[in-house]
PDB file of N, CA and C in Angstrom:
ATOM      1  N   MET A  25      59.908 103.704  94.664  1.00 43.00           N
ATOM      2  CA  MET A  25      60.812 104.647  95.268  1.00 43.00           C
ATOM      3  C   MET A  25      61.456 105.471  94.152  1.00 43.00           C
ATOM      4  N   PRO A  26      61.432 106.782  94.270  1.00 59.00           N
ATOM      5  CA  PRO A  26      62.037 107.614  93.231  1.00 59.00           C
ATOM      6  C   PRO A  26      63.560 107.492  93.249  1.00 59.00           C
ATOM      7  N   GLU A  27      64.125 107.616  92.060  1.00 72.00           N
ATOM      8  CA  GLU A  27      65.576 107.568  91.953  1.00 72.00           C
ATOM      9  C   GLU A  27      66.154 108.958  92.199  1.00 72.00           C
ATOM     10  N   THR A  28      67.279 108.981  92.858  1.00 81.00           N
ATOM     11  CA  THR A  28      67.962 110.261  93.057  1.00 81.00           C
ATOM     12  C   THR A  28      69.291 110.201  92.315  1.00 81.00           C
ATOM     13  N   GLY A  29      69.828 111.346  92.044  1.00 89.00           N
ATOM     14  CA  GLY A  29      71.090 111.364  91.320  1.00 89.00           C
ATOM     15  C   GLY A  29      71.755 112.712  91.398  1.00 89.00           C
ATOM     16  N   HIS A  30      72.779 112.857  90.602  1.00 93.00           N
ATOM     17  CA  HIS A  30      73.568 114.080  90.555  1.00 93.00           C
ATOM     18  C   HIS A  30      73.825 114.451  89.099  1.00 93.00           C
ATOM     19  N   SER A  31      74.213 115.695  88.904  1.00 96.00           N
ATOM     20  CA  SER A  31      74.563 116.149  87.567  1.00 96.00           C
ATOM     21  C   SER A  31      75.731 117.134  87.669  1.00 96.00           C
ATOM     22  N   TRP A  32      76.683 117.002  86.747  1.00 98.00           N
ATOM     23  CA  TRP A  32      77.840 117.884  86.683  1.00 98.00           C
ATOM     24  C   TRP A  32      78.048 118.312  85.236  1.00 98.00           C
ATOM     25  N   THR A  33      78.457 119.556  85.030  1.00 98.00           N
ATOM     26  CA  THR A  33      78.764 120.064  83.694  1.00 98.00           C
ATOM     27  C   THR A  33      80.062 120.851  83.755  1.00 98.00           C
ATOM     28  N   ARG A  34      80.883 120.664  82.724  1.00 98.00           N
ATOM     29  CA  ARG A  34      82.153 121.391  82.675  1.00 98.00           C
ATOM     30  C   ARG A  34      82.556 121.603  81.216  1.00 98.00           C
ATOM     31  N   GLN A  35      83.108 122.769  80.938  1.00 98.00           N
ATOM     32  CA  GLN A  35      83.642 123.099  79.609  1.00 98.00           C
ATOM     33  C   GLN A  35      85.113 122.687  79.544  1.00 98.00           C
ATOM     34  N   PHE A  36      85.499 122.082  78.427  1.00 98.00           N
ATOM     35  CA  PHE A  36      86.891 121.704  78.197  1.00 98.00           C
ATOM     36  C   PHE A  36      87.355 122.268  76.857  1.00 98.00           C
ATOM     37  N   GLU A  37      88.624 122.636  76.786  1.00 98.00           N
ATOM     38  CA  GLU A  37      89.207 123.061  75.520  1.00 98.00           C
ATOM     39  C   GLU A  37      89.163 121.871  74.565  1.00 98.00           C
ATOM     40  N   ALA A  38      88.757 122.115  73.329  1.00 97.00           N
ATOM     41  CA  ALA A  38      88.642 121.044  72.333  1.00 97.00           C
ATOM     42  C   ALA A  38      90.009 120.761  71.719  1.00 97.00           C
ATOM     43  N   HIS A  39      90.810 120.028  72.460  1.00 97.00           N
ATOM     44  CA  HIS A  39      92.165 119.685  72.038  1.00 97.00           C
ATOM     45  C   HIS A  39      92.418 118.237  72.455  1.00 97.00           C
ATOM     46  N   PRO A  40      93.055 117.426  71.607  1.00 95.00           N
ATOM     47  CA  PRO A  40      93.297 116.023  71.969  1.00 95.00           C
ATOM     48  C   PRO A  40      93.994 115.842  73.315  1.00 95.00           C
ATOM     49  N   GLY A  41      94.896 116.747  73.663  1.00 96.00           N
ATOM     50  CA  GLY A  41      95.601 116.646  74.939  1.00 96.00           C
ATOM     51  C   GLY A  41      94.698 116.821  76.152  1.00 96.00           C
ATOM     52  N   THR A  42      93.549 117.433  75.951  1.00 97.00           N
ATOM     53  CA  THR A  42      92.600 117.659  77.044  1.00 97.00           C
ATOM     54  C   THR A  42      91.825 116.391  77.382  1.00 97.00           C
ATOM     55  N   ALA A  43      91.864 115.411  76.508  1.00 97.00           N
ATOM     56  CA  ALA A  43      91.115 114.164  76.740  1.00 97.00           C
ATOM     57  C   ALA A  43      91.507 113.513  78.074  1.00 97.00           C
ATOM     58  N   ARG A  44      92.765 113.621  78.450  1.00 97.00           N
ATOM     59  CA  ARG A  44      93.211 113.058  79.738  1.00 97.00           C
ATOM     60  C   ARG A  44      92.486 113.721  80.900  1.00 97.00           C
ATOM     61  N   LEU A  45      92.324 115.051  80.838  1.00 98.00           N
ATOM     62  CA  LEU A  45      91.596 115.770  81.892  1.00 98.00           C
ATOM     63  C   LEU A  45      90.134 115.324  81.945  1.00 98.00           C
ATOM     64  N   VAL A  46      89.552 115.112  80.779  1.00 98.00           N
ATOM     65  CA  VAL A  46      88.162 114.639  80.715  1.00 98.00           C
ATOM     66  C   VAL A  46      88.049 113.276  81.404  1.00 98.00           C
ATOM     67  N   ARG A  47      88.942 112.363  81.079  1.00 98.00           N
ATOM     68  CA  ARG A  47      88.898 111.022  81.690  1.00 98.00           C
ATOM     69  C   ARG A  47      89.049 111.092  83.209  1.00 98.00           C
ATOM     70  N   CYS A  48      89.969 111.926  83.681  1.00 97.00           N
ATOM     71  CA  CYS A  48      90.163 112.071  85.136  1.00 97.00           C
ATOM     72  C   CYS A  48      88.922 112.666  85.797  1.00 97.00           C
ATOM     73  N   TRP A  49      88.339 113.696  85.181  1.00 98.00           N
ATOM     74  CA  TRP A  49      87.139 114.347  85.713  1.00 98.00           C
ATOM     75  C   TRP A  49      85.992 113.346  85.828  1.00 98.00           C
ATOM     76  N   VAL A  50      85.831 112.515  84.811  1.00 98.00           N
ATOM     77  CA  VAL A  50      84.760 111.511  84.821  1.00 98.00           C
ATOM     78  C   VAL A  50      85.031 110.445  85.879  1.00 98.00           C
ATOM     79  N   THR A  51      86.260 109.979  85.964  1.00 97.00           N
ATOM     80  CA  THR A  51      86.615 108.936  86.926  1.00 97.00           C
ATOM     81  C   THR A  51      86.339 109.369  88.363  1.00 97.00           C
ATOM     82  N   LEU A  52      86.541 110.654  88.656  1.00 96.00           N
ATOM     83  CA  LEU A  52      86.299 111.157  90.014  1.00 96.00           C
ATOM     84  C   LEU A  52      84.808 111.229  90.361  1.00 96.00           C
ATOM     85  N   ARG A  53      83.935 111.182  89.361  1.00 96.00           N
ATOM     86  CA  ARG A  53      82.505 111.374  89.607  1.00 96.00           C
ATOM     87  C   ARG A  53      81.649 110.131  89.376  1.00 96.00           C
ATOM     88  N   LEU A  54      82.057 109.282  88.467  1.00 95.00           N
ATOM     89  CA  LEU A  54      81.267 108.089  88.147  1.00 95.00           C
ATOM     90  C   LEU A  54      82.014 106.832  88.546  1.00 95.00           C
ATOM     91  N   ARG A  55      81.322 105.902  89.130  1.00 87.00           N
ATOM     92  CA  ARG A  55      81.952 104.677  89.630  1.00 87.00           C
ATOM     93  C   ARG A  55      82.049 103.576  88.574  1.00 87.00           C
ATOM     94  N   ASP A  56      81.433 103.760  87.434  1.00 91.00           N
ATOM     95  CA  ASP A  56      81.452 102.759  86.369  1.00 91.00           C
ATOM     96  C   ASP A  56      82.857 102.688  85.764  1.00 91.00           C
ATOM     97  N   LEU A  57      83.408 101.494  85.675  1.00 92.00           N
ATOM     98  CA  LEU A  57      84.769 101.321  85.161  1.00 92.00           C
ATOM     99  C   LEU A  57      84.897 101.710  83.691  1.00 92.00           C
ATOM    100  N   ASP A  58      83.799 101.656  82.938  1.00 96.00           N
ATOM    101  CA  ASP A  58      83.828 101.990  81.516  1.00 96.00           C
ATOM    102  C   ASP A  58      83.589 103.472  81.244  1.00 96.00           C
ATOM    103  N   ALA A  59      83.209 104.235  82.241  1.00 97.00           N
ATOM    104  CA  ALA A  59      82.795 105.626  82.039  1.00 97.00           C
ATOM    105  C   ALA A  59      83.883 106.498  81.431  1.00 97.00           C
ATOM    106  N   SER A  60      85.107 106.371  81.895  1.00 97.00           N
ATOM    107  CA  SER A  60      86.164 107.252  81.371  1.00 97.00           C
ATOM    108  C   SER A  60      86.468 106.942  79.908  1.00 97.00           C
ATOM    109  N   GLN A  61      86.421 105.679  79.527  1.00 97.00           N
ATOM    110  CA  GLN A  61      86.671 105.318  78.121  1.00 97.00           C
ATOM    111  C   GLN A  61      85.543 105.822  77.224  1.00 97.00           C
ATOM    112  N   VAL A  62      84.308 105.683  77.680  1.00 97.00           N
ATOM    113  CA  VAL A  62      83.164 106.173  76.910  1.00 97.00           C
ATOM    114  C   VAL A  62      83.242 107.691  76.772  1.00 97.00           C
ATOM    115  N   ALA A  63      83.532 108.386  77.861  1.00 98.00           N
ATOM    116  CA  ALA A  63      83.655 109.844  77.816  1.00 98.00           C
ATOM    117  C   ALA A  63      84.756 110.268  76.852  1.00 98.00           C
ATOM    118  N   ASN A  64      85.862 109.558  76.863  1.00 97.00           N
ATOM    119  CA  ASN A  64      86.970 109.849  75.959  1.00 97.00           C
ATOM    120  C   ASN A  64      86.510 109.774  74.504  1.00 97.00           C
ATOM    121  N   GLU A  65      85.818 108.709  74.150  1.00 96.00           N
ATOM    122  CA  GLU A  65      85.373 108.531  72.764  1.00 96.00           C
ATOM    123  C   GLU A  65      84.355 109.597  72.356  1.00 96.00           C
ATOM    124  N   LEU A  66      83.455 109.961  73.263  1.00 96.00           N
ATOM    125  CA  LEU A  66      82.487 111.012  72.957  1.00 96.00           C
ATOM    126  C   LEU A  66      83.195 112.351  72.763  1.00 96.00           C
ATOM    127  N   PHE A  67      84.136 112.656  73.639  1.00 97.00           N
ATOM    128  CA  PHE A  67      84.912 113.893  73.563  1.00 97.00           C
ATOM    129  C   PHE A  67      85.662 113.977  72.233  1.00 97.00           C
ATOM    130  N   ILE A  68      86.337 112.909  71.852  1.00 95.00           N
ATOM    131  CA  ILE A  68      87.110 112.878  70.607  1.00 95.00           C
ATOM    132  C   ILE A  68      86.195 113.069  69.400  1.00 95.00           C
ATOM    133  N   ALA A  69      85.012 112.472  69.427  1.00 94.00           N
ATOM    134  CA  ALA A  69      84.065 112.634  68.313  1.00 94.00           C
ATOM    135  C   ALA A  69      83.665 114.093  68.142  1.00 94.00           C
ATOM    136  N   VAL A  70      83.441 114.780  69.256  1.00 95.00           N
ATOM    137  CA  VAL A  70      83.008 116.178  69.174  1.00 95.00           C
ATOM    138  C   VAL A  70      84.155 117.103  68.768  1.00 95.00           C
ATOM    139  N   ILE A  71      85.365 116.873  69.261  1.00 95.00           N
ATOM    140  CA  ILE A  71      86.463 117.772  68.869  1.00 95.00           C
ATOM    141  C   ILE A  71      86.794 117.626  67.391  1.00 95.00           C
ATOM    142  N   ALA A  72      86.453 116.499  66.793  1.00 92.00           N
ATOM    143  CA  ALA A  72      86.713 116.296  65.362  1.00 92.00           C
ATOM    144  C   ALA A  72      85.916 117.264  64.483  1.00 92.00           C
ATOM    145  N   THR A  73      84.885 117.891  65.028  1.00 93.00           N
ATOM    146  CA  THR A  73      84.086 118.846  64.255  1.00 93.00           C
ATOM    147  C   THR A  73      84.785 120.192  64.116  1.00 93.00           C
ATOM    148  N   GLY A  74      85.799 120.445  64.928  1.00 95.00           N
ATOM    149  CA  GLY A  74      86.489 121.725  64.903  1.00 95.00           C
ATOM    150  C   GLY A  74      85.918 122.740  65.884  1.00 95.00           C
ATOM    151  N   THR A  75      85.058 122.311  66.762  1.00 96.00           N
ATOM    152  CA  THR A  75      84.491 123.202  67.776  1.00 96.00           C
ATOM    153  C   THR A  75      85.608 123.690  68.710  1.00 96.00           C
ATOM    154  N   PRO A  76      85.527 124.911  69.233  1.00 98.00           N
ATOM    155  CA  PRO A  76      86.593 125.401  70.113  1.00 98.00           C
ATOM    156  C   PRO A  76      86.532 124.841  71.540  1.00 98.00           C
ATOM    157  N   THR A  77      85.350 124.510  72.016  1.00 98.00           N
ATOM    158  CA  THR A  77      85.198 123.940  73.357  1.00 98.00           C
ATOM    159  C   THR A  77      84.184 122.801  73.317  1.00 98.00           C
ATOM    160  N   VAL A  78      84.281 121.933  74.306  1.00 98.00           N
ATOM    161  CA  VAL A  78      83.347 120.816  74.446  1.00 98.00           C
ATOM    162  C   VAL A  78      82.739 120.886  75.840  1.00 98.00           C
ATOM    163  N   GLU A  79      81.431 120.868  75.904  1.00 98.00           N
ATOM    164  CA  GLU A  79      80.739 120.831  77.183  1.00 98.00           C
ATOM    165  C   GLU A  79      80.447 119.378  77.522  1.00 98.00           C
ATOM    166  N   MET A  80      80.999 118.924  78.623  1.00 98.00           N
ATOM    167  CA  MET A  80      80.772 117.555  79.096  1.00 98.00           C
ATOM    168  C   MET A  80      79.760 117.617  80.225  1.00 98.00           C
ATOM    169  N   THR A  81      78.764 116.759  80.154  1.00 98.00           N
ATOM    170  CA  THR A  81      77.749 116.678  81.205  1.00 98.00           C
ATOM    171  C   THR A  81      77.652 115.235  81.674  1.00 98.00           C
ATOM    172  N   LEU A  82      77.669 115.051  82.980  1.00 98.00           N
ATOM    173  CA  LEU A  82      77.493 113.743  83.600  1.00 98.00           C
ATOM    174  C   LEU A  82      76.234 113.803  84.438  1.00 98.00           C
ATOM    175  N   SER A  83      75.395 112.788  84.312  1.00 97.00           N
ATOM    176  CA  SER A  83      74.165 112.716  85.115  1.00 97.00           C
ATOM    177  C   SER A  83      73.999 111.299  85.615  1.00 97.00           C
ATOM    178  N   THR A  84      73.558 111.182  86.859  1.00 95.00           N
ATOM    179  CA  THR A  84      73.292 109.860  87.418  1.00 95.00           C
ATOM    180  C   THR A  84      71.860 109.794  87.916  1.00 95.00           C
ATOM    181  N   ALA A  85      71.292 108.622  87.865  1.00 93.00           N
ATOM    182  CA  ALA A  85      69.962 108.351  88.414  1.00 93.00           C
ATOM    183  C   ALA A  85      69.892 106.857  88.694  1.00 93.00           C
ATOM    184  N   GLY A  86      69.857 106.513  89.953  1.00 89.00           N
ATOM    185  CA  GLY A  86      69.817 105.094  90.317  1.00 89.00           C
ATOM    186  C   GLY A  86      71.029 104.363  89.774  1.00 89.00           C
ATOM    187  N   ALA A  87      70.792 103.310  89.005  1.00 90.00           N
ATOM    188  CA  ALA A  87      71.864 102.494  88.445  1.00 90.00           C
ATOM    189  C   ALA A  87      72.372 103.028  87.104  1.00 90.00           C
ATOM    190  N   ARG A  88      71.828 104.147  86.639  1.00 94.00           N
ATOM    191  CA  ARG A  88      72.194 104.677  85.326  1.00 94.00           C
ATOM    192  C   ARG A  88      73.096 105.904  85.427  1.00 94.00           C
ATOM    193  N   SER A  89      74.008 105.997  84.478  1.00 96.00           N
ATOM    194  CA  SER A  89      74.849 107.185  84.317  1.00 96.00           C
ATOM    195  C   SER A  89      74.776 107.591  82.857  1.00 96.00           C
ATOM    196  N   ARG A  90      74.660 108.885  82.628  1.00 97.00           N
ATOM    197  CA  ARG A  90      74.601 109.384  81.253  1.00 97.00           C
ATOM    198  C   ARG A  90      75.740 110.382  81.059  1.00 97.00           C
ATOM    199  N   ILE A  91      76.473 110.214  79.973  1.00 98.00           N
ATOM    200  CA  ILE A  91      77.590 111.079  79.623  1.00 98.00           C
ATOM    201  C   ILE A  91      77.243 111.751  78.302  1.00 98.00           C
ATOM    202  N   THR A  92      77.366 113.071  78.277  1.00 98.00           N
ATOM    203  CA  THR A  92      77.085 113.819  77.051  1.00 98.00           C
ATOM    204  C   THR A  92      78.263 114.729  76.745  1.00 98.00           C
ATOM    205  N   ALA A  93      78.645 114.771  75.482  1.00 97.00           N
ATOM    206  CA  ALA A  93      79.675 115.688  74.988  1.00 97.00           C
ATOM    207  C   ALA A  93      79.034 116.504  73.878  1.00 97.00           C
ATOM    208  N   ALA A  94      79.113 117.831  73.987  1.00 97.00           N
ATOM    209  CA  ALA A  94      78.490 118.690  72.984  1.00 97.00           C
ATOM    210  C   ALA A  94      79.391 119.865  72.645  1.00 97.00           C
ATOM    211  N   GLY A  95      79.370 120.250  71.387  1.00 97.00           N
ATOM    212  CA  GLY A  95      80.144 121.387  70.916  1.00 97.00           C
ATOM    213  C   GLY A  95      79.251 122.404  70.246  1.00 97.00           C
ATOM    214  N   SER A  96      79.858 123.309  69.494  1.00 97.00           N
ATOM    215  CA  SER A  96      79.102 124.374  68.848  1.00 97.00           C
ATOM    216  C   SER A  96      78.804 124.087  67.380  1.00 97.00           C
ATOM    217  N   ARG A  97      79.302 122.971  66.864  1.00 95.00           N
ATOM    218  CA  ARG A  97      79.094 122.632  65.460  1.00 95.00           C
ATOM    219  C   ARG A  97      78.352 121.312  65.328  1.00 95.00           C
ATOM    220  N   VAL A  98      77.555 121.207  64.284  1.00 93.00           N
ATOM    221  CA  VAL A  98      76.787 119.991  64.031  1.00 93.00           C
ATOM    222  C   VAL A  98      77.739 118.862  63.639  1.00 93.00           C
ATOM    223  N   LEU A  99      77.506 117.693  64.199  1.00 88.00           N
ATOM    224  CA  LEU A  99      78.323 116.526  63.902  1.00 88.00           C
ATOM    225  C   LEU A  99      77.878 115.905  62.585  1.00 88.00           C
ATOM    226  N   SER A 100      78.845 115.523  61.770  1.00 83.00           N
ATOM    227  CA  SER A 100      78.518 114.779  60.560  1.00 83.00           C
ATOM    228  C   SER A 100      78.347 113.312  60.955  1.00 83.00           C
ATOM    229  N   LEU A 101      77.857 112.526  60.035  1.00 74.00           N
ATOM    230  CA  LEU A 101      77.697 111.097  60.292  1.00 74.00           C
ATOM    231  C   LEU A 101      79.045 110.462  60.626  1.00 74.00           C
ATOM    232  N   ARG A 102      80.093 110.955  60.002  1.00 70.00           N
ATOM    233  CA  ARG A 102      81.445 110.445  60.270  1.00 70.00           C
ATOM    234  C   ARG A 102      81.853 110.691  61.716  1.00 70.00           C
ATOM    235  N   HIS A 103      81.456 111.839  62.279  1.00 65.00           N
ATOM    236  CA  HIS A 103      81.812 112.154  63.659  1.00 65.00           C
ATOM    237  C   HIS A 103      80.972 111.373  64.657  1.00 65.00           C
ATOM    238  N   SER A 104      79.691 111.215  64.379  1.00 67.00           N
ATOM    239  CA  SER A 104      78.815 110.541  65.341  1.00 67.00           C
ATOM    240  C   SER A 104      78.853 109.023  65.225  1.00 67.00           C
ATOM    241  N   HIS A 105      79.359 108.492  64.126  1.00 71.00           N
ATOM    242  CA  HIS A 105      79.418 107.038  63.948  1.00 71.00           C
ATOM    243  C   HIS A 105      80.776 106.587  63.432  1.00 71.00           C
ATOM    244  N   GLY A 106      81.827 107.278  63.867  1.00 71.00           N
ATOM    245  CA  GLY A 106      83.189 106.943  63.464  1.00 71.00           C
ATOM    246  C   GLY A 106      83.729 105.754  64.242  1.00 71.00           C
ATOM    247  N   PRO A 107      85.038 105.582  64.237  1.00 76.00           N
ATOM    248  CA  PRO A 107      85.659 104.432  64.904  1.00 76.00           C
ATOM    249  C   PRO A 107      85.307 104.299  66.389  1.00 76.00           C
ATOM    250  N   GLY A 108      85.188 105.421  67.093  1.00 82.00           N
ATOM    251  CA  GLY A 108      84.853 105.362  68.514  1.00 82.00           C
ATOM    252  C   GLY A 108      83.446 104.860  68.783  1.00 82.00           C
ATOM    253  N   PHE A 109      82.589 104.915  67.771  1.00 86.00           N
ATOM    254  CA  PHE A 109      81.208 104.448  67.924  1.00 86.00           C
ATOM    255  C   PHE A 109      81.172 102.967  68.303  1.00 86.00           C
ATOM    256  N   THR A 110      82.075 102.179  67.743  1.00 87.00           N
ATOM    257  CA  THR A 110      82.127 100.751  68.058  1.00 87.00           C
ATOM    258  C   THR A 110      82.453 100.545  69.534  1.00 87.00           C
ATOM    259  N   ILE A 111      83.372 101.325  70.055  1.00 91.00           N
ATOM    260  CA  ILE A 111      83.739 101.225  71.471  1.00 91.00           C
ATOM    261  C   ILE A 111      82.568 101.638  72.347  1.00 91.00           C
ATOM    262  N   VAL A 112      81.953 102.787  72.036  1.00 93.00           N
ATOM    263  CA  VAL A 112      80.817 103.272  72.822  1.00 93.00           C
ATOM    264  C   VAL A 112      79.673 102.271  72.771  1.00 93.00           C
ATOM    265  N   SER A 113      79.377 101.746  71.599  1.00 90.00           N
ATOM    266  CA  SER A 113      78.281 100.772  71.459  1.00 90.00           C
ATOM    267  C   SER A 113      78.525  99.511  72.275  1.00 90.00           C
ATOM    268  N   GLY A 114      79.790  99.110  72.367  1.00 92.00           N
ATOM    269  CA  GLY A 114      80.125  97.911  73.126  1.00 92.00           C
ATOM    270  C   GLY A 114      80.060  98.105  74.633  1.00 92.00           C
ATOM    271  N   LEU A 115      80.292  99.326  75.102  1.00 95.00           N
ATOM    272  CA  LEU A 115      80.343  99.583  76.538  1.00 95.00           C
ATOM    273  C   LEU A 115      79.055 100.178  77.114  1.00 95.00           C
ATOM    274  N   ALA A 116      78.312 100.922  76.307  1.00 95.00           N
ATOM    275  CA  ALA A 116      77.107 101.605  76.786  1.00 95.00           C
ATOM    276  C   ALA A 116      75.863 100.761  76.530  1.00 95.00           C
ATOM    277  N   SER A 117      74.851 100.961  77.371  1.00 95.00           N
ATOM    278  CA  SER A 117      73.592 100.252  77.164  1.00 95.00           C
ATOM    279  C   SER A 117      72.795 100.878  76.033  1.00 95.00           C
ATOM    280  N   THR A 118      72.985 102.177  75.799  1.00 95.00           N
ATOM    281  CA  THR A 118      72.360 102.887  74.679  1.00 95.00           C
ATOM    282  C   THR A 118      73.136 104.169  74.436  1.00 95.00           C
ATOM    283  N   SER A 119      73.030 104.704  73.233  1.00 95.00           N
ATOM    284  CA  SER A 119      73.728 105.941  72.897  1.00 95.00           C
ATOM    285  C   SER A 119      73.042 106.610  71.721  1.00 95.00           C
ATOM    286  N   GLY A 120      73.422 107.864  71.470  1.00 93.00           N
ATOM    287  CA  GLY A 120      72.826 108.577  70.350  1.00 93.00           C
ATOM    288  C   GLY A 120      73.386 109.968  70.214  1.00 93.00           C
ATOM    289  N   THR A 121      72.729 110.767  69.383  1.00 93.00           N
ATOM    290  CA  THR A 121      73.128 112.159  69.199  1.00 93.00           C
ATOM    291  C   THR A 121      72.112 113.056  69.899  1.00 93.00           C
ATOM    292  N   THR A 122      72.550 114.239  70.273  1.00 95.00           N
ATOM    293  CA  THR A 122      71.649 115.186  70.928  1.00 95.00           C
ATOM    294  C   THR A 122      70.631 115.701  69.905  1.00 95.00           C
ATOM    295  N   ALA A 123      69.531 116.237  70.384  1.00 95.00           N
ATOM    296  CA  ALA A 123      68.453 116.701  69.517  1.00 95.00           C
ATOM    297  C   ALA A 123      68.922 117.771  68.534  1.00 95.00           C
ATOM    298  N   ASP A 124      69.862 118.621  68.931  1.00 95.00           N
ATOM    299  CA  ASP A 124      70.341 119.678  68.034  1.00 95.00           C
ATOM    300  C   ASP A 124      71.461 119.206  67.103  1.00 95.00           C
ATOM    301  N   GLY A 125      71.896 117.950  67.250  1.00 93.00           N
ATOM    302  CA  GLY A 125      72.917 117.393  66.377  1.00 93.00           C
ATOM    303  C   GLY A 125      74.331 117.838  66.674  1.00 93.00           C
ATOM    304  N   ARG A 126      74.516 118.555  67.785  1.00 95.00           N
ATOM    305  CA  ARG A 126      75.846 119.075  68.121  1.00 95.00           C
ATOM    306  C   ARG A 126      76.560 118.265  69.201  1.00 95.00           C
ATOM    307  N   GLY A 127      75.982 117.159  69.574  1.00 95.00           N
ATOM    308  CA  GLY A 127      76.593 116.363  70.623  1.00 95.00           C
ATOM    309  C   GLY A 127      76.238 114.894  70.518  1.00 95.00           C
ATOM    310  N   VAL A 128      76.938 114.107  71.309  1.00 95.00           N
ATOM    311  CA  VAL A 128      76.694 112.674  71.398  1.00 95.00           C
ATOM    312  C   VAL A 128      76.580 112.306  72.868  1.00 95.00           C
ATOM    313  N   TRP A 129      75.822 111.272  73.149  1.00 97.00           N
ATOM    314  CA  TRP A 129      75.621 110.839  74.527  1.00 97.00           C
ATOM    315  C   TRP A 129      75.639 109.324  74.600  1.00 97.00           C
ATOM    316  N   ALA A 130      75.879 108.824  75.800  1.00 97.00           N
ATOM    317  CA  ALA A 130      75.847 107.399  76.063  1.00 97.00           C
ATOM    318  C   ALA A 130      75.331 107.169  77.468  1.00 97.00           C
ATOM    319  N   GLN A 131      74.560 106.117  77.623  1.00 97.00           N
ATOM    320  CA  GLN A 131      74.050 105.750  78.946  1.00 97.00           C
ATOM    321  C   GLN A 131      74.684 104.445  79.372  1.00 97.00           C
ATOM    322  N   LEU A 132      75.205 104.434  80.578  1.00 97.00           N
ATOM    323  CA  LEU A 132      75.795 103.245  81.171  1.00 97.00           C
ATOM    324  C   LEU A 132      74.874 102.762  82.282  1.00 97.00           C
ATOM    325  N   THR A 133      74.711 101.469  82.386  1.00 93.00           N
ATOM    326  CA  THR A 133      73.879 100.901  83.443  1.00 93.00           C
ATOM    327  C   THR A 133      74.749  99.972  84.273  1.00 93.00           C
ATOM    328  N   LYS A 134      74.757 100.191  85.589  1.00 83.00           N
ATOM    329  CA  LYS A 134      75.553  99.350  86.483  1.00 83.00           C
ATOM    330  C   LYS A 134      75.048  97.918  86.415  1.00 83.00           C
ATOM    331  N   LYS A 135      76.009  97.018  86.362  1.00 72.00           N
ATOM    332  CA  LYS A 135      75.689  95.591  86.350  1.00 72.00           C
ATOM    333  C   LYS A 135      75.816  95.046  87.764  1.00 72.00           C
ATOM    334  N   ASP A 136      74.835  94.293  88.200  1.00 59.00           N
ATOM    335  CA  ASP A 136      74.902  93.719  89.557  1.00 59.00           C
ATOM    336  C   ASP A 136      75.753  92.497  89.618  1.00 59.00           C
TER     337      ASP A 136
END
């Protein structure tokens, strides 16, 4: 049986105070209890590059949810594997950087 899902994308101002809006936006769309914390850490990693905006994308397929945060500047190793990386690694089933190096993503898998 094919999996069905949804996808949402939204631009946010790259400011620490906007992180609360990101968490609320994610909570309204994804049922995973860890999703808002993972999104927060991805968002913070991208704003650390100095990008003016962050594009957040949420995608679902079956039991999986994928959260991506991307900006206009390439992330350094410090941004993609900084302190928040430990949190994301602990909560997500897998994670990484986008192909263009300007974003980070994490996949969450629902536990039965």
